Tab-separated table of C-alpha atoms in Angstrom:
chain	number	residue	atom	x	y	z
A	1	UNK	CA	110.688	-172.836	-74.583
A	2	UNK	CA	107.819	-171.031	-76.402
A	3	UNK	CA	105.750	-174.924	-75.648
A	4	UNK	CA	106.656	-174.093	-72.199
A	5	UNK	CA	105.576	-170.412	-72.539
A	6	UNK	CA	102.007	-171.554	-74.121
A	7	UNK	CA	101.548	-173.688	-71.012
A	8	UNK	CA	101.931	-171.490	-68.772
A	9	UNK	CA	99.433	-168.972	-70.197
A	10	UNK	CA	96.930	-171.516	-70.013
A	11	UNK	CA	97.059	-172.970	-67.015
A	12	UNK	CA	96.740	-168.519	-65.695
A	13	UNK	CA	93.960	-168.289	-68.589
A	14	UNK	CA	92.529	-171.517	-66.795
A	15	UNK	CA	93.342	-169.825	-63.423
A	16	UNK	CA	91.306	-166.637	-63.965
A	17	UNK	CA	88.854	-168.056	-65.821
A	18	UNK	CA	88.096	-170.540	-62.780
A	19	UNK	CA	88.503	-167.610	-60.144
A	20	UNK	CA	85.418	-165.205	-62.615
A	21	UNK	CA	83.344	-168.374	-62.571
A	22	UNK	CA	83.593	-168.756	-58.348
A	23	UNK	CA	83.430	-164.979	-57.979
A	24	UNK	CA	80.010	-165.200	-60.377
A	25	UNK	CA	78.474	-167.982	-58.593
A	26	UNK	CA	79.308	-165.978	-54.924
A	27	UNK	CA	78.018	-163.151	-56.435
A	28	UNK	CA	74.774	-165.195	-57.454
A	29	UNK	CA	74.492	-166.807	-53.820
A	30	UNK	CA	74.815	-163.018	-52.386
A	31	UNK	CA	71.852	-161.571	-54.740
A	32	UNK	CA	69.486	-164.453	-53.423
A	33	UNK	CA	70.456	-164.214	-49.460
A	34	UNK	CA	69.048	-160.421	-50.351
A	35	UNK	CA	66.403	-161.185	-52.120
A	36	UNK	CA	65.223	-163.378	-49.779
A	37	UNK	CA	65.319	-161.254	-46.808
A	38	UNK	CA	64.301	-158.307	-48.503
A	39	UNK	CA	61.045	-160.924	-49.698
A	40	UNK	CA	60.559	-162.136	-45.294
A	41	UNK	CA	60.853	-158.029	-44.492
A	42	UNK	CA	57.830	-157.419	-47.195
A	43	UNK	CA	55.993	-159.958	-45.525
A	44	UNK	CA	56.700	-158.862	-42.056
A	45	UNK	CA	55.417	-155.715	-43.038
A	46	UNK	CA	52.071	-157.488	-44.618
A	47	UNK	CA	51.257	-159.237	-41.020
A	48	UNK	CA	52.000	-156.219	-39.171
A	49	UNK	CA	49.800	-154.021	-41.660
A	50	UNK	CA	46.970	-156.595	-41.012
A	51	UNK	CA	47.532	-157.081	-37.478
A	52	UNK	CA	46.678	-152.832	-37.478
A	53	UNK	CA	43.853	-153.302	-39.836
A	54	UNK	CA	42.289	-155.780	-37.624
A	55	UNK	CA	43.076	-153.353	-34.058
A	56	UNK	CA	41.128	-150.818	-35.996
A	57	UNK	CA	38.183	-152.876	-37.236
A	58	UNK	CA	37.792	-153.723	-33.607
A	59	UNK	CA	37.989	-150.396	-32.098
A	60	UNK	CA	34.921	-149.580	-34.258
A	61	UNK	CA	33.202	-152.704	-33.528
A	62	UNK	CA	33.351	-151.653	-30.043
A	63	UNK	CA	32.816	-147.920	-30.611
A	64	UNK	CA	29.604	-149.222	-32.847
A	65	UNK	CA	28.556	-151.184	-29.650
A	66	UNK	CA	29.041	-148.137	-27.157
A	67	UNK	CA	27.070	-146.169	-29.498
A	68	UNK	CA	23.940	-148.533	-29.569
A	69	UNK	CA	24.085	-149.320	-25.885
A	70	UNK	CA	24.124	-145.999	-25.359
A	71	UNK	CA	20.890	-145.146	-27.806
A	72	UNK	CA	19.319	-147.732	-25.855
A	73	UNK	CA	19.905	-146.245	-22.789
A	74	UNK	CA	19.318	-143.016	-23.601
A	75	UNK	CA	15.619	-144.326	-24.807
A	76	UNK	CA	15.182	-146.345	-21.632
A	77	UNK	CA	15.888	-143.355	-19.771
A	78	UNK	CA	13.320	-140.988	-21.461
A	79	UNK	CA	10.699	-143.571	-21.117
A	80	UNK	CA	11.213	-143.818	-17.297
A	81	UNK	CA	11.117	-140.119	-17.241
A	82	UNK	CA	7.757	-140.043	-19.413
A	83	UNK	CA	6.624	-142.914	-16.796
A	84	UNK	CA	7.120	-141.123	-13.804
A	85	UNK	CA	5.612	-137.979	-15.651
A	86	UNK	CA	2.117	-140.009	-15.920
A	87	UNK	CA	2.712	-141.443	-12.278
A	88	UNK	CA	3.006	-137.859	-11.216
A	89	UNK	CA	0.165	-136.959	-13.376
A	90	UNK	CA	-2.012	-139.363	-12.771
A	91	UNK	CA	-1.197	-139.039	-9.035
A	92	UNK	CA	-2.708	-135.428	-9.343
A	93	UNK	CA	-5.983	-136.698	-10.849
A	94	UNK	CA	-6.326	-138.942	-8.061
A	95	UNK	CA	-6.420	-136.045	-5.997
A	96	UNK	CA	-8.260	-133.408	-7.871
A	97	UNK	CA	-11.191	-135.952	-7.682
A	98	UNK	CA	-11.012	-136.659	-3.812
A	99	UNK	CA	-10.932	-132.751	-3.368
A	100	UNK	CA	-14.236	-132.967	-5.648
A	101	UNK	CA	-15.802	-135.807	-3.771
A	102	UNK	CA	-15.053	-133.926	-0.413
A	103	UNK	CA	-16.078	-130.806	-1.918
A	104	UNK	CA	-19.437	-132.385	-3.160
A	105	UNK	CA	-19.991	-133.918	0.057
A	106	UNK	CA	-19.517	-131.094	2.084
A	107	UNK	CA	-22.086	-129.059	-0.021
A	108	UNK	CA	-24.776	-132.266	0.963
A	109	UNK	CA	-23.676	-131.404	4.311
A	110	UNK	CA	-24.535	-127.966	4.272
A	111	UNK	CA	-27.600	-128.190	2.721
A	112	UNK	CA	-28.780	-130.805	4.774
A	113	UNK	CA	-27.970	-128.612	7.710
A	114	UNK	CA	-29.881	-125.852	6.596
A	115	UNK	CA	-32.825	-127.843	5.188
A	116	UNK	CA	-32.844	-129.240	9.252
A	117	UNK	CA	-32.622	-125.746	11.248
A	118	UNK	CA	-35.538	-124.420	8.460
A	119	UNK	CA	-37.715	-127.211	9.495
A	120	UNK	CA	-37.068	-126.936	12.995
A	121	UNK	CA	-37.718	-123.035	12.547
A	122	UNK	CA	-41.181	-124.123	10.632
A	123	UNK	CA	-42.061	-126.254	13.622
A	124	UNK	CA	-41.658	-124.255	16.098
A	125	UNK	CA	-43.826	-121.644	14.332
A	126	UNK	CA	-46.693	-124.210	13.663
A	127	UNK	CA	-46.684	-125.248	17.735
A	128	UNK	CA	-46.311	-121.937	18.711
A	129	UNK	CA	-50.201	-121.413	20.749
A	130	UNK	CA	-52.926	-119.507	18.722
A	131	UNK	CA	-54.769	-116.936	20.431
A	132	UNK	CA	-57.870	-118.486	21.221
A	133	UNK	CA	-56.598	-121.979	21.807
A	134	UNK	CA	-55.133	-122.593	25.306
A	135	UNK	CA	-51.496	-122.863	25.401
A	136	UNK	CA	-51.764	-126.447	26.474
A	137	UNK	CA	-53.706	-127.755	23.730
A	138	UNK	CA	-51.546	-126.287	21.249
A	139	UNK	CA	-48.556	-127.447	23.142
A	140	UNK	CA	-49.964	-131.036	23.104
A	141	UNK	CA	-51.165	-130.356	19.461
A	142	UNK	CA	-47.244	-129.821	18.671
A	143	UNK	CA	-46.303	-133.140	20.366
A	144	UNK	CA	-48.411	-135.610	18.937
A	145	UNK	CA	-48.151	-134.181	15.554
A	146	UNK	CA	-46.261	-136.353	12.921
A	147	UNK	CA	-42.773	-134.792	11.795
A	148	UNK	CA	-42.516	-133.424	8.207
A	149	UNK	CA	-41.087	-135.656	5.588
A	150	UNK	CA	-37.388	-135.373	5.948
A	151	UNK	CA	-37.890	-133.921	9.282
A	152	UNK	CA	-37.551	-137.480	11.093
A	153	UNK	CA	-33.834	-136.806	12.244
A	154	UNK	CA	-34.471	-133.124	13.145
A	155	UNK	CA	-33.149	-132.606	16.744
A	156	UNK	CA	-35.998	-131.453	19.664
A	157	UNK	CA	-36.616	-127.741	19.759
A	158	UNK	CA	-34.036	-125.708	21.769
A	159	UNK	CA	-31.675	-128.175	21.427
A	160	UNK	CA	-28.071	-127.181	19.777
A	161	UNK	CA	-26.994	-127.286	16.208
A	162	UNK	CA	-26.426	-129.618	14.446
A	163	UNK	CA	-22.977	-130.158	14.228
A	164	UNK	CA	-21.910	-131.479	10.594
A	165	UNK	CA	-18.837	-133.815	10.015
A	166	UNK	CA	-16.140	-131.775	8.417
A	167	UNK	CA	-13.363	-133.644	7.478
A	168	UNK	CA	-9.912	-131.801	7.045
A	169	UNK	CA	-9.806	-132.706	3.101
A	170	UNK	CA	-6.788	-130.277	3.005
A	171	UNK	CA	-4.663	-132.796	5.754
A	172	UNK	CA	-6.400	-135.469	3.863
A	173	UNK	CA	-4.828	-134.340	0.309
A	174	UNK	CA	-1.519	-133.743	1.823
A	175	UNK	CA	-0.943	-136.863	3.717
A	176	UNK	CA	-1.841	-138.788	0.361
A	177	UNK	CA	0.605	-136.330	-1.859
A	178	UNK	CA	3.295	-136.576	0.682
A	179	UNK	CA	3.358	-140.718	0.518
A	180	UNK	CA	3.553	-140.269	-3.188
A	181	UNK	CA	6.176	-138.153	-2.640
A	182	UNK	CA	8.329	-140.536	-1.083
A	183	UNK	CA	7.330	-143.345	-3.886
A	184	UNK	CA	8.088	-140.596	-6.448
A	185	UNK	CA	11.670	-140.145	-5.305
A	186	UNK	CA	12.413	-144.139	-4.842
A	187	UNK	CA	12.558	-144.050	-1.193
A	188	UNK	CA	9.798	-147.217	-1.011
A	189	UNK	CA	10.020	-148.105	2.333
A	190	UNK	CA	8.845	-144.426	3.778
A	191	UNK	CA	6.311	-144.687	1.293
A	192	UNK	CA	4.608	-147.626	2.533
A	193	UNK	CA	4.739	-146.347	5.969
A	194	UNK	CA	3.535	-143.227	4.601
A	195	UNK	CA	0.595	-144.890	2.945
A	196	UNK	CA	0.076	-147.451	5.649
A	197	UNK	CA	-0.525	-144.480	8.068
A	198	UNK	CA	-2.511	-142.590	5.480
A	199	UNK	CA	-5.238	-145.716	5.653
A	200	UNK	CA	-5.386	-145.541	9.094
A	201	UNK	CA	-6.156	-141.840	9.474
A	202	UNK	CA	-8.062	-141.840	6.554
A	203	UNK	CA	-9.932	-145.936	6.291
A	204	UNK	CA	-12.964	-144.407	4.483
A	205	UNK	CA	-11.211	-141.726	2.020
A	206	UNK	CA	-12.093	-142.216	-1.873
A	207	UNK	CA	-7.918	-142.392	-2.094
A	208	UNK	CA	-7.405	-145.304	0.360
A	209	UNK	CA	-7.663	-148.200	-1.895
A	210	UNK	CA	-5.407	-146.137	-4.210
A	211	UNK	CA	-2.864	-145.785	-1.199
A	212	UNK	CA	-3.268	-149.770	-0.476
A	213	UNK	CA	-2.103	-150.537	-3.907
A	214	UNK	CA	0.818	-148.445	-3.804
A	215	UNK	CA	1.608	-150.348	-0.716
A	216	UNK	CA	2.064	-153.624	-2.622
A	217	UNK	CA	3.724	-151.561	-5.592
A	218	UNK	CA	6.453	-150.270	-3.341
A	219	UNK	CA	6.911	-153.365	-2.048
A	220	UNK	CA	7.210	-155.028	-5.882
A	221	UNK	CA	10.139	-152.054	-6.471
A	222	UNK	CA	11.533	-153.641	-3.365
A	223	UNK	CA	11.488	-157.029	-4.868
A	224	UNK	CA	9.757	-158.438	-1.626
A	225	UNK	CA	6.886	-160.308	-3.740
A	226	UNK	CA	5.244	-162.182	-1.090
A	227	UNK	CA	4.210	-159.340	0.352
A	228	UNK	CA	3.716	-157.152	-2.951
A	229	UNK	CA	0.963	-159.661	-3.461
A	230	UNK	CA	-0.185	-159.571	0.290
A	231	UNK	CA	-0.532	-156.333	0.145
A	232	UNK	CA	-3.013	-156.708	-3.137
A	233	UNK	CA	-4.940	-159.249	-2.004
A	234	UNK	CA	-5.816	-156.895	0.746
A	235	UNK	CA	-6.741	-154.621	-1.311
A	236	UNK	CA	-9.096	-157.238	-3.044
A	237	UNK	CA	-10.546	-158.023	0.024
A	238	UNK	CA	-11.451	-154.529	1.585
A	239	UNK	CA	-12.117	-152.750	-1.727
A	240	UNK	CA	-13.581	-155.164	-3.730
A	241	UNK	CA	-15.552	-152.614	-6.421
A	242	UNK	CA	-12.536	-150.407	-6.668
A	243	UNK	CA	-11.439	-149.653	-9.915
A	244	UNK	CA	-8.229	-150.513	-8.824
A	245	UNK	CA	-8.982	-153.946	-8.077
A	246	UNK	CA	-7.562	-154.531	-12.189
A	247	UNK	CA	-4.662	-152.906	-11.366
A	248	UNK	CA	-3.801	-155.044	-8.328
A	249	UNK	CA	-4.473	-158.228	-10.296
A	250	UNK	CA	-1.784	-156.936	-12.484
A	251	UNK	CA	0.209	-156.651	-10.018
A	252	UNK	CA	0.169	-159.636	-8.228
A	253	UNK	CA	0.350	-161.464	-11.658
A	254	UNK	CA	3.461	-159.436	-12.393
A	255	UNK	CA	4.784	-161.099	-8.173
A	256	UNK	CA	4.730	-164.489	-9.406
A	257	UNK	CA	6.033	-164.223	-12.728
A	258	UNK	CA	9.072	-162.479	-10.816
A	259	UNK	CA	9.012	-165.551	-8.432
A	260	UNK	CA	9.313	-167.733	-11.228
A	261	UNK	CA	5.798	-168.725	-11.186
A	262	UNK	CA	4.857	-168.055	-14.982
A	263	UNK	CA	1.914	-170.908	-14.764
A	264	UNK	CA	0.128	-169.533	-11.716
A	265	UNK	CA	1.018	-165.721	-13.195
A	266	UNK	CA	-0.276	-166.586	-16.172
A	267	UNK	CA	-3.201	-167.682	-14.910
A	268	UNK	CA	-3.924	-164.450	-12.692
A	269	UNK	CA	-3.425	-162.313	-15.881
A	270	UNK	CA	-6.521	-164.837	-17.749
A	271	UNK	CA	-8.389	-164.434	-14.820
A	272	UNK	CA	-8.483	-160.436	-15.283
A	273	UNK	CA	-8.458	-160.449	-18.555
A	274	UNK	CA	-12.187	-162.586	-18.349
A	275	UNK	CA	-13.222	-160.125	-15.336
A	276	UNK	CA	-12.199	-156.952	-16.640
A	277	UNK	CA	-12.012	-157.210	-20.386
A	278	UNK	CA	-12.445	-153.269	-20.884
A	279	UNK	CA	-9.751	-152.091	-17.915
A	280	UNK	CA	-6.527	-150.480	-18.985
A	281	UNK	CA	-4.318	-153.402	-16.855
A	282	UNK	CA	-6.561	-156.098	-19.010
A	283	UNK	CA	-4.574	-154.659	-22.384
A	284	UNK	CA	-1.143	-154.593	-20.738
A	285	UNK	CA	-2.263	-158.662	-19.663
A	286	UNK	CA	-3.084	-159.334	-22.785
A	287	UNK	CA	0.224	-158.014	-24.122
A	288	UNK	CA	1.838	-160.157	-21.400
A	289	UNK	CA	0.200	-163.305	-22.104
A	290	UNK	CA	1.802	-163.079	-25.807
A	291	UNK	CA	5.474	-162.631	-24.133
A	292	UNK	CA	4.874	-165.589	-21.943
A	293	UNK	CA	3.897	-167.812	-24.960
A	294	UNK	CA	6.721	-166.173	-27.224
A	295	UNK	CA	9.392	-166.654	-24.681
A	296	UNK	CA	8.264	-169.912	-23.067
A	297	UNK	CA	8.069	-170.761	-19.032
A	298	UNK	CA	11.319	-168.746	-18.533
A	299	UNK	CA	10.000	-165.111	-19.436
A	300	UNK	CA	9.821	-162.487	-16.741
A	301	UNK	CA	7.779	-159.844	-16.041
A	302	UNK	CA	8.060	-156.401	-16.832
A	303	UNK	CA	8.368	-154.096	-13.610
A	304	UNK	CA	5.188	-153.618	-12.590
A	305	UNK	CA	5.429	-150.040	-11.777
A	306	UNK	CA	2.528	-147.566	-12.472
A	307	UNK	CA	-0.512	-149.637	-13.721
């Protein structure tokens, strides 16, 4: 009986002592199912903290790139506005000596008049008859007598004033500033009508080969090239010892770079570099010739704009 008894205690000792082993090796399984997901949650966390830090890093790479393209334009924009300042500037130069040339010219005029009417005055006094000399003899003295020096276009006596030329300078000055008022405000196409009229009213003005060359600068803002440099070879032509003939060289230079002509641009800007070494258009051609060489065939020209 008690053998029996002993037996039986075992086999429960060996009963509960299996059933604390399986219950320690579940519990063992259980801890590393948790760690384990607790350890794949950590790491989702990781990639999702990244995946922010990298959002962020490229927000400011693009707010870094907003902010220099906007300093850039910002800068482009002053210089245009310090561009059309010297346009606008030198625009009123342009004018302010025409009005001096007219004003000069009209003061020749004036004295030229009166220098004529006080000959004709002293003429008439020398032919007038003396008296004891017949009145024929003096009037045939008077005739054959040689004119004064400077007296050769003086008009017969009794005949009317001279009338001296008196151009309008004021319409003349206005029809000039009102063209550049319509290249001034970007409306190009009015402005070379305005200008093309302005050379027709006006063909011998000090301002017309200033008007032709805005002509073929309107029509370079207009990207019509061919006839940007049509319009400065004209000017070439007709007002060959204008100062502006450097700035029209520039221009046309400026045409076929545009039209993908960098050899034959390249060799206008030379060619008024060697004519006009001193001109202010010579320096910006120099500075051009070193972009074409830095940036090969392909390079452009800058807008051509106000010489």
């Amino acid at each position: 009986m008690r053998s029996q008894h002993l037996n039986r205690v075992a086999k429960c000792g060996a009963v509960l002592l299996f059933a604390a082993i399986g219950a320690t090796a579940h519990a063992g399984m259980f801890d590393d199912d948790e760690a384990r997901k607790q350890i794949a949650a950590e790491r989702k966390r990781i990639d999702d903290v990244k995946a922010q830090q990298q959002a962020v890093d490229a927000r400011l790479n693009k707010m870094e790139e907003a902010f220099k393209s906007q300093a850039l334009l910002d800068l482009f924009s002053q210089i245009e506005a310090l561009k059309l300042e010297m346009n606008k500037l030198r625009g009123q130069i342009e004018v302010l000596n025409n009005n001096v040339e007219n004003t000069s010219k009209r003061q020749r005029d004036m004295y030229l008049d009166l220098d004529t009417r006080m000959r004709r005055f002293e003429q008439q006094g020398s032919g007038a008859p003396a008296a004891e000399a017949p009145a024929g003899a003096a009037a045939a003295a008077a005739a054959t007598a040689p004119p004064a020096a400077g007296a050769a276009a003086a008009p017969p006596a009794g005949s009317p004033p001279v009338a001296v030329a008196n151009v309008d300078a004021g319409a003349e000055t206005r029809a000039y500033e009102a063209a550049q008022g319509q290249r001034r405000v970007g409306n190009y196409q009015g402005a070379i009508v305005a200008f093309q009229n302005f050379i027709k009213q006006y063909p011998k003005s000090n301002l017309a080969p200033r008007a032709q060359y805005w002509i073929g600068d309107s029509y370079f803002n207009l990207r019509d090239f061919k006839l940007a440099i049509g319009s400065q070879q004209t000017l070439l032509k007709a007002y060959p010892d204008s100062p502006t003939v450097p700035d029209a060289m520039l221009n046309i230079a400026s045409s076929q770079i545009e039209m993908g002509e960098s050899a034959v641009g390249r060799k206008t800007l030379e060619e008024l570099v060697a004519k006009y070494p001193a001109s202010e258009a010579a320096e910006k051609a120099k500075r051009r010739i070193t972009g074409l060489n830095a940036s090969g065939p392909a390079a452009t020209a800058a807008p051509a704009g106000k010489p």
